[in-house]
Amino acid sequence: MDQHVSTATGGDASSAHLRWVHPTGLISLSFTNYVLSIVTLGIYSFWGKTEVRKRMWSAIRLEGEPLLYTGTGKELFLGFLFVFFIVLLPIMLFSFGAAYYFGPQSVGYTVFTLALYVLIFFLVGVAIYRATRYRLSRTRWRGIRGSLVGSPNRYAFTYFWTLPLLILTLGWLGPWRTTKLQNILINDMRFGDRPFSFTATSKPLYSRFAWLWIGGLLITAVIGGIITYLISADLAANAEATPDKKISIQTILIVYGVFLGGFMLYGIAAAWYSAFQFNHFSRNTHFEGASFRANLTGGGLIWITITNLLITIFSFGILSPVVQARTMRYVIQRMGFVGSPHFAEIAQGAEQDISRGEGLAQAFDIDAF
Amino acid sequence: MHSDPAAQPQPASFDGRMSDGRTAASVPVQVSFTDTGLAMKAPGTPDPVIWSYPSLTTAEPLRKASSDALISSSEMPGATLFVESADFTRTLSQRAAHLSTGALRWQYAKPGLMVTAAIAAIVAAVWLFDLTPARTIAGWLPDPVRVRMGQQVVQSMTKDYPTCHTDDGRAALDKLTARLSAVSGGREKFNVVVVDWGLLNAFATPGSQIVMTKEIITDAKSPDEVAGVLAHEMGHGLELHPETGLVRAIGMSAALELMSGGNTGTLANVGALLAQLSYTRVAEREADNHAVRILKAATISPKGLADFFQRISKLEGDGEEAKKDPEKKDETISDEAKKDGKDESAASERSYTSYFNTDLLRTHPQSQERAKLIKAQAAYDATPALSEDEWQALRGICKNAKKKLDDKKKADQK
Ligand SMILES: [Zn+2]
């Protein structure tokens, strides 16, 4: 395990040391959480999630000492209640009211829906930032807290205004946008009283992105071509049949197969790109004179994604703690440092009051781990 | 080695690292168990620091499999101690039993169990004292909102099917509706829409709107039957059953969302939930009671409604057989095929996209019983719901719509 890190990162003996100690008893924890969640009508899930996080955090060892997660189930629960009653319920009631007031197909309702989407996209940005801030503030190492010191609105605004441009540029804004957002997050990040810094540009991402984009286009074109050919051949052959028998079962199965094949091919390309991006971002994330390193691989990401998907499906989602741990193990084992911060000089940062959990993020299904 | 840790202070000590919580430095310490608490001695310091056992907390609950522990103490806030030793954690869990998995999990589960108990108590109270929160909220909806809701429902249900209209048929229907509406005691006048769906159905929507299919009229043996069905649906409207159903659907989806921890996205499709509305037997009895009252006040015989339920109960018997024949489900119902009534109930099994479930046919199995109850009313002087001419006009209200439907069918076949 340890050799793995050093070969992965190229850090020498004096570099800060990162290690993963795989948590035990995750399967029994998964089932306990599941049963208790059902018995308590889902309310325990916030406490269950917290216990899982505690295990994950303490599996990460920096200089041999574990990270500590200090968040509580109560905070997550209150955060959820807050968002449910202050954000979600009003949104739901307003859109319901608008549908009846304006009529479902009216101009007024369309305008309302657009305005709602604007609000929701903005809230997604707020949610990502707040969830990150909450987790950092609840993470300690040697008693020192992490934090995120900027404003959620700045992040949310960038997240929001780049979204239409992302669509207009057919995705080509993507690498720039991701870099920009990561830049805001990392530069706002603190451990104790010391800042992280982020120096990545999106330029090195673009050559790979071009391959991904063209690959995606080719895959779409080939799938489209094959399906058009198959269906038109079938329609010509069965011109006299009733509408529901014009296309044969075999053709339908082949079409599904082609879709699945194309989807997997694109998944491989996307994993290849994501691994590169992760490594690029890590290399350009610095803290107190040290830099992160990572060497994720496309193959590794695909393997972990597919095996995790199978575990999730066959356990009906109950084993999600196992899935999370496997993902984190893969990432942490392939991460490391070059250089070593002078930890003894890092003092506790100013206390932030973040009493509520990450409700907004949960409401929009954003969960990094 | 440490088979009996409680007997004597442990002679052995463990290697640990301690941080004071002010800087991210850590110093090596020797940790040992004493009678008063956990003792930590850093090299070059004269006296060990002692944390009493009850003051300790660990990052994770201690399990048998734990091989290390990150410990803090309320006696020295911010400071942490990390010891990597399975022997150490085993001894610690004996010295400080409150750090074990079971104890902590119970502590975590308690709030959830309390909320569950509270919810159970509320549900029990609602059930025991016959509280109907959805109904109460439905009662708070302002009239324009209810009318608006009803119009939306009617609009979305009638847009794919022809609505029926002839001038004299409409006049006859309006006359009957007005006669019943005037004595119903409702806040606003009822409005009836006739549609040609090819199946037997009638239901009330919010805001005193009633949708009735052609078959209610054409299958009826007398105008009194139609009057009875209308009076029954008015009963639902007066009791705000459609509004209550909508409020309940919204409430249920909100509750689902709450229970699933906000992960289902049910809030996004309240519309889908509306499709699952159907009335309880209690609601049906309320509507029947109103129907009987309205019919009496309008001096129309309740026998029509009783006959209708009798006919329905026969259809239900046949319907059971029709259900077993899946081929019939997707058939388009033509007039010829419909004569024996079998296909009619097959048609009613078709899942049409309606906001409200088939009110009349889904209320089985007590149609027979309902017919009896209605017949048991004391007799009174009654006049026919409509004159013979008006009745014939009403029966023809869909003749143009039928033509439209045929045209549409022909167009589809081509
Ligand atoms: Zn009814």
Coordinates of C-alpha atoms in Angstrom, one line a residue, chain B:
Chain B
M1 CA -1.3 -9.7 27.8
H2 CA -4.0 -7.5 29.2
S3 CA -6.4 -10.3 30.1
D4 CA -7.5 -8.7 33.3
P5 CA -7.1 -4.9 32.9
A6 CA -9.5 -4.0 35.7
A7 CA -7.5 -5.6 38.5
Q8 CA -4.4 -3.4 38.5
P9 CA -3.2 -0.3 36.8
Q10 CA -1.6 -1.4 33.5
P11 CA 2.1 -1.7 33.9
A12 CA 2.5 -1.5 30.1
S13 CA 2.2 1.8 28.3
F14 CA 1.4 2.6 24.7
D15 CA 2.9 4.8 22.1
G16 CA 0.6 7.7 21.1
R17 CA 0.7 11.1 19.6
M18 CA -0.9 14.1 21.1
S19 CA -1.9 17.5 19.7
D20 CA -3.0 20.5 21.8
G21 CA -5.5 21.8 19.3
R22 CA -3.8 25.2 19.0
T23 CA -1.3 24.2 16.2
A24 CA -1.1 21.3 13.9
A25 CA 1.9 19.9 15.7
S26 CA 1.9 16.6 17.5
V27 CA 4.2 15.2 20.2
P28 CA 4.9 11.6 21.0
V29 CA 3.5 10.5 24.4
Q30 CA 3.5 7.4 26.5
V31 CA -0.1 6.4 27.3
S32 CA -1.1 4.3 30.2
F33 CA -4.3 3.3 32.1
T34 CA -4.6 4.4 35.7
D35 CA -7.4 4.1 38.2
T36 CA -8.2 7.8 37.8
G37 CA -8.0 8.0 34.1
L38 CA -5.9 7.9 31.0
A39 CA -2.4 9.2 31.7
M40 CA -0.2 10.7 29.0
K41 CA 3.4 11.6 29.5
A42 CA 5.5 13.5 27.0
P43 CA 9.3 13.1 27.1
G44 CA 10.9 15.8 29.2
T45 CA 7.8 16.7 31.2
P46 CA 7.7 15.8 34.9
D47 CA 4.0 14.9 35.4
P48 CA 1.6 13.0 33.1
V49 CA -1.6 14.7 32.0
I50 CA -4.6 12.7 33.1
W51 CA -8.0 12.5 31.4
S52 CA -10.7 10.9 33.5
Y53 CA -12.6 8.0 31.8
P54 CA -16.1 9.6 31.8
S55 CA -14.7 12.7 30.1
L56 CA -13.4 10.8 27.0
T57 CA -14.9 10.7 23.6
T58 CA -13.6 8.8 20.5
A59 CA -13.9 9.8 16.9
E60 CA -15.7 6.5 16.2
P61 CA -17.5 4.1 18.6
L62 CA -15.0 1.4 19.8
R63 CA -15.6 -2.0 18.2
K64 CA -13.9 -5.3 18.8
A65 CA -12.2 -4.9 15.5
S66 CA -10.9 -1.4 16.3
S67 CA -7.2 -1.2 15.9
D68 CA -6.7 2.5 16.8
A69 CA -8.5 5.3 18.5
L70 CA -8.5 9.0 18.2
I71 CA -9.5 10.4 21.6
S72 CA -10.4 13.7 23.0
S73 CA -11.5 14.8 26.4
S74 CA -13.9 17.5 27.7
E75 CA -11.3 18.3 30.3
M76 CA -8.9 19.6 27.6
P77 CA -11.1 21.0 24.8
G78 CA -9.4 20.8 21.3
A79 CA -6.7 18.4 22.3
T80 CA -6.5 15.0 20.7
L81 CA -4.7 11.8 21.3
F82 CA -4.1 9.1 18.7
V83 CA -3.0 5.6 19.7
E84 CA -2.6 2.8 17.2
S85 CA -2.9 -0.4 19.1
A86 CA -5.7 -3.1 19.2
D87 CA -4.7 -3.9 22.8
F88 CA -5.1 -0.3 23.8
T89 CA -8.6 0.0 22.3
R90 CA -9.7 -3.2 23.9
T91 CA -8.6 -2.0 27.3
L92 CA -10.1 1.4 26.7
S93 CA -13.5 0.0 25.8
Q94 CA -13.5 -1.9 29.1
R95 CA -12.5 1.2 31.1
A96 CA -14.9 3.5 29.4
A97 CA -17.9 1.5 28.4
H98 CA -19.8 4.5 27.1
L99 CA -17.5 4.5 24.0
S100 CA -18.8 1.2 22.7
T101 CA -20.7 1.0 19.4
G102 CA -24.0 -0.1 20.9
A103 CA -24.1 2.7 23.5
L104 CA -23.3 5.4 20.9
R105 CA -25.7 4.0 18.3
W106 CA -28.6 4.0 20.8
Q107 CA -27.7 7.6 21.5
Y108 CA -27.8 8.5 17.8
A109 CA -31.0 6.5 17.1
K110 CA -32.9 8.1 20.0
P111 CA -33.9 11.3 18.2
G112 CA -35.1 9.4 15.2
L113 CA -37.2 7.0 17.4
M114 CA -38.7 10.0 19.2
V115 CA -39.8 11.6 16.0
T116 CA -41.2 8.3 14.8
A117 CA -43.1 8.0 18.0
A118 CA -44.4 11.6 17.6
I119 CA -45.5 10.9 14.0
A120 CA -47.2 7.7 15.2
A121 CA -49.0 9.7 17.9
I122 CA -50.2 12.3 15.3
V123 CA -51.4 9.6 12.9
A124 CA -53.2 7.8 15.8
A125 CA -54.8 11.1 16.9
V126 CA -56.0 11.9 13.4
W127 CA -57.4 8.4 13.1
L128 CA -59.0 8.2 16.6
F129 CA -60.5 11.7 16.6
D130 CA -61.5 11.5 13.0
L131 CA -59.5 14.6 12.1
T132 CA -59.2 15.3 8.4
P133 CA -56.4 17.8 7.9
A134 CA -56.5 17.6 4.1
R135 CA -60.2 18.3 4.2
T136 CA -59.6 21.3 6.5
I137 CA -57.0 22.8 4.2
A138 CA -59.2 22.1 1.1
G139 CA -61.9 24.2 2.9
W140 CA -59.4 27.1 3.2
L141 CA -58.9 27.3 -0.6
P142 CA -60.5 30.5 -1.9
D143 CA -63.4 29.8 -4.4
P144 CA -61.6 31.4 -7.5
V145 CA -58.7 29.0 -6.9
R146 CA -61.0 26.0 -6.7
V147 CA -62.8 27.0 -9.8
R148 CA -59.5 27.6 -11.6
M149 CA -58.2 24.2 -10.5
G150 CA -61.4 22.5 -11.8
Q151 CA -61.2 24.2 -15.1
Q152 CA -57.6 23.1 -15.5
V153 CA -58.5 19.5 -14.8
V154 CA -61.5 19.5 -17.1
Q155 CA -59.5 21.2 -19.9
S156 CA -56.6 18.7 -19.7
M157 CA -59.1 15.7 -19.6
T158 CA -61.2 16.8 -22.5
K159 CA -58.5 18.0 -24.9
D160 CA -58.0 14.6 -26.6
Y161 CA -61.6 13.6 -26.7
P162 CA -64.7 15.2 -28.4
T163 CA -66.9 17.1 -26.0
C164 CA -70.6 16.8 -26.7
H165 CA -72.8 19.7 -27.7
T166 CA -76.1 20.2 -29.4
D167 CA -78.2 23.3 -28.7
D168 CA -81.3 21.5 -27.5
G169 CA -79.3 18.8 -25.7
R170 CA -77.4 21.4 -23.9
A171 CA -80.6 23.3 -23.0
A172 CA -82.0 20.1 -21.5
L173 CA -78.9 19.3 -19.5
D174 CA -78.6 22.9 -18.2
K175 CA -82.2 22.7 -17.1
L176 CA -81.6 19.5 -15.2
T177 CA -78.4 20.8 -13.7
A178 CA -80.0 24.1 -12.6
R179 CA -82.9 22.2 -11.0
L180 CA -80.5 20.1 -8.9
S181 CA -78.0 22.9 -8.4
A182 CA -80.6 25.3 -7.0
V183 CA -81.5 23.0 -4.2
S184 CA -78.0 21.6 -3.5
G185 CA -77.0 24.3 -1.1
G186 CA -73.7 24.7 -2.8
R187 CA -71.7 28.0 -2.8
E188 CA -71.6 28.2 -6.6
K189 CA -73.6 26.7 -9.4
F190 CA -72.5 23.4 -10.8
N191 CA -71.3 23.1 -14.4
V192 CA -71.5 19.8 -16.3
V193 CA -69.4 18.8 -19.3
V194 CA -70.3 15.7 -21.4
V195 CA -67.5 13.9 -23.2
D196 CA -67.4 11.0 -25.6
W197 CA -64.8 8.7 -24.2
G198 CA -66.3 5.3 -25.1
L199 CA -66.6 4.3 -21.5
L200 CA -69.0 4.8 -18.6
N201 CA -67.8 7.3 -16.1
A202 CA -68.6 10.5 -14.2
F203 CA -66.7 12.4 -11.7
A204 CA -66.5 15.7 -9.9
T205 CA -63.5 18.0 -10.2
P206 CA -62.6 20.9 -7.9
G207 CA -64.7 24.1 -8.2
S208 CA -68.1 22.4 -8.7
Q209 CA -67.3 21.1 -12.2
I210 CA -68.7 17.7 -13.2
V211 CA -67.5 15.6 -16.1
M212 CA -69.8 12.9 -17.4
T213 CA -69.3 10.6 -20.3
K214 CA -71.8 10.0 -23.1
E215 CA -72.6 6.5 -21.8
I216 CA -74.0 7.8 -18.6
I217 CA -76.8 9.3 -20.7
T218 CA -77.1 6.7 -23.5
D219 CA -77.1 3.7 -21.2
A220 CA -79.6 5.2 -18.8
K221 CA -83.2 3.9 -18.9
S222 CA -84.6 7.3 -17.8
P223 CA -83.6 10.9 -17.2
D224 CA -84.0 10.1 -13.4
E225 CA -80.9 7.9 -13.7
V226 CA -78.8 10.8 -15.1
A227 CA -80.3 13.1 -12.5
G228 CA -79.2 10.6 -9.8
V229 CA -75.7 10.4 -11.1
L230 CA -75.5 14.2 -11.3
A231 CA -76.8 14.5 -7.7
H232 CA -74.2 12.0 -6.5
E233 CA -71.3 13.9 -8.1
M234 CA -72.7 17.2 -6.7
G235 CA -72.5 15.5 -3.4
H236 CA -68.8 14.9 -3.9
G237 CA -68.4 18.5 -4.9
L238 CA -70.3 19.8 -1.9
E239 CA -68.1 17.8 0.4
L240 CA -65.0 19.2 -1.4
H241 CA -63.8 15.6 -2.1
P242 CA -61.9 16.5 -5.2
E243 CA -60.1 19.4 -3.5
T244 CA -59.4 17.2 -0.5
G245 CA -57.9 14.6 -2.8
L246 CA -55.6 17.1 -4.4
V247 CA -54.5 18.5 -1.1
R248 CA -53.9 15.0 0.2
A249 CA -51.8 14.1 -2.9
I250 CA -49.6 17.1 -2.4
G251 CA -49.3 16.4 1.3
M252 CA -48.4 12.7 0.7
S253 CA -45.7 13.6 -1.8
A254 CA -44.3 16.1 0.6
A255 CA -44.3 13.5 3.4
L256 CA -42.7 10.9 1.1
E257 CA -40.0 13.5 0.3
L258 CA -39.4 14.1 4.0
M259 CA -39.2 10.4 4.8
S260 CA -36.8 9.5 2.0
G261 CA -34.4 12.3 3.1
G262 CA -35.2 14.4 0.0
N263 CA -33.9 11.8 -2.4
T264 CA -37.0 10.7 -4.3
G265 CA -37.8 13.8 -6.3
T266 CA -41.5 13.1 -5.7
L267 CA -42.1 16.8 -5.2
A268 CA -41.3 17.2 -8.9
N269 CA -44.2 15.1 -10.0
V270 CA -47.2 15.8 -7.9
G271 CA -49.1 15.5 -11.1
A272 CA -48.5 11.8 -11.3
L273 CA -49.8 11.4 -7.8
L274 CA -53.1 13.0 -8.8
A275 CA -53.8 10.1 -11.1
Q276 CA -54.1 7.8 -8.1
L277 CA -57.0 9.6 -6.4
S278 CA -60.0 7.6 -5.5
Y279 CA -62.7 8.0 -2.8
T280 CA -63.2 6.1 0.3
R281 CA -66.5 4.4 1.2
V282 CA -67.2 7.0 3.7
A283 CA -66.9 9.7 1.0
E284 CA -69.2 7.7 -1.2
R285 CA -71.7 7.4 1.5
E286 CA -71.6 11.2 2.1
A287 CA -72.1 11.8 -1.7
D288 CA -75.0 9.3 -1.7
N289 CA -76.6 11.1 1.3
H290 CA -76.3 14.4 -0.5
A291 CA -77.7 12.8 -3.7
V292 CA -80.8 11.5 -1.9
R293 CA -81.3 14.9 -0.2
I294 CA -80.9 16.9 -3.4
L295 CA -83.2 14.6 -5.4
K296 CA -85.9 14.9 -2.8
A297 CA -85.6 18.7 -2.7
A298 CA -85.8 18.8 -6.5
T299 CA -88.8 16.3 -6.4
I300 CA -87.0 13.8 -8.5
S301 CA -87.4 10.1 -7.7
P302 CA -84.3 8.5 -6.1
K303 CA -85.2 5.3 -8.0
G304 CA -83.2 6.4 -10.9
L305 CA -80.0 6.4 -8.9
A306 CA -80.8 3.1 -7.3
D307 CA -81.4 1.6 -10.8
F308 CA -78.1 3.0 -11.9
F309 CA -76.2 1.3 -9.0
Q310 CA -78.1 -1.9 -9.7
R311 CA -76.9 -1.8 -13.3
I312 CA -73.4 -1.0 -12.2
S313 CA -73.3 -4.0 -9.9
K314 CA -74.1 -6.2 -12.9
L315 CA -71.4 -4.7 -14.9
E316 CA -68.9 -5.3 -12.1
G317 CA -69.8 -9.0 -12.1
D318 CA -69.1 -9.2 -15.9
G319 CA -66.1 -6.9 -15.5
E320 CA -64.3 -9.5 -13.4
E321 CA -64.4 -11.8 -16.4
A322 CA -63.4 -9.1 -18.8
K323 CA -60.3 -8.4 -16.8
K324 CA -59.0 -11.9 -17.4
D325 CA -59.0 -11.3 -21.1
P326 CA -56.0 -9.0 -21.6
E327 CA -56.5 -8.8 -25.4
K328 CA -59.6 -6.6 -24.9
K329 CA -57.8 -4.0 -23.0
D330 CA -56.4 -2.1 -25.9
E331 CA -59.3 -2.5 -28.2
T332 CA -61.1 0.5 -29.5
I333 CA -64.7 0.3 -28.4
S334 CA -67.2 0.4 -31.2
D335 CA -70.9 0.7 -30.7
E336 CA -71.6 -2.8 -31.9
A337 CA -69.0 -4.4 -29.7
K338 CA -70.3 -2.6 -26.7
K339 CA -73.8 -3.9 -26.7
D340 CA -73.4 -6.7 -24.2
G341 CA -71.7 -4.4 -21.7
K342 CA -68.7 -6.7 -21.4
D343 CA -66.4 -4.6 -23.4
E344 CA -67.6 -1.5 -21.6
S345 CA -66.1 -2.7 -18.4
A346 CA -63.0 -3.8 -20.3
A347 CA -62.8 -0.3 -21.5
S348 CA -63.1 1.0 -18.0
E349 CA -60.0 -1.0 -17.1
R350 CA -58.1 0.8 -19.7
S351 CA -55.7 3.2 -18.1
Y352 CA -56.7 6.5 -19.5
T353 CA -54.8 9.5 -18.3
S354 CA -57.3 11.1 -16.0
Y355 CA -56.7 13.1 -12.9
F356 CA -59.5 11.3 -11.2
N357 CA -60.0 7.6 -11.0
T358 CA -63.2 6.1 -12.3
D359 CA -65.5 7.3 -9.5
L360 CA -68.5 5.1 -10.3
L361 CA -67.0 1.8 -11.3
R362 CA -64.2 1.6 -8.7
T363 CA -66.6 1.9 -5.8
H364 CA -67.5 -1.7 -5.9
P365 CA -68.3 -4.1 -4.3
Q366 CA -71.1 -2.4 -2.5
S367 CA -73.2 -1.0 -5.5
Q368 CA -76.0 -3.4 -4.7
E369 CA -76.0 -2.4 -1.1
R370 CA -76.0 1.3 -2.1
A371 CA -79.0 0.7 -4.4
K372 CA -80.8 -0.9 -1.5
L373 CA -80.1 1.9 0.9
I374 CA -81.4 4.5 -1.6
K375 CA -84.5 2.5 -2.3
A376 CA -85.2 2.3 1.5
Q377 CA -85.9 6.1 1.6
A378 CA -89.5 7.0 2.3
A379 CA -91.5 7.6 -0.8
Y380 CA -92.5 11.1 -1.9
D381 CA -94.3 12.8 -4.8
A382 CA -91.9 13.0 -7.7
T383 CA -92.0 14.5 -11.2
P384 CA -89.8 13.1 -14.0
A385 CA -86.4 14.8 -14.2
L386 CA -87.0 15.8 -17.8
S387 CA -89.9 15.8 -20.2
E388 CA -89.8 13.1 -23.0
D389 CA -88.8 15.7 -25.6
E390 CA -86.0 17.1 -23.4
W391 CA -84.8 13.6 -22.6
Q392 CA -84.6 12.7 -26.3
A393 CA -82.7 16.0 -26.9
L394 CA -80.3 15.1 -24.1
R395 CA -79.7 11.6 -25.5
G396 CA -78.7 13.2 -28.8
I397 CA -76.2 15.6 -27.2
C398 CA -73.3 13.6 -28.5
K399 CA -74.5 12.9 -32.1
N400 CA -72.1 15.5 -33.6
A401 CA -69.3 14.4 -31.3
K402 CA -69.8 10.8 -32.4
K403 CA -69.3 11.9 -36.0
K404 CA -66.2 13.7 -35.1
L405 CA -64.9 10.6 -33.3
D406 CA -65.7 8.4 -36.3
D407 CA -63.9 10.8 -38.6
K408 CA -60.9 10.7 -36.3
K409 CA -61.0 6.9 -36.3
K410 CA -61.1 6.8 -40.1
A411 CA -58.3 9.3 -40.3
D412 CA -56.2 7.1 -38.0
Q413 CA -56.9 4.0 -40.0
K414 CA -55.6 5.6 -43.2

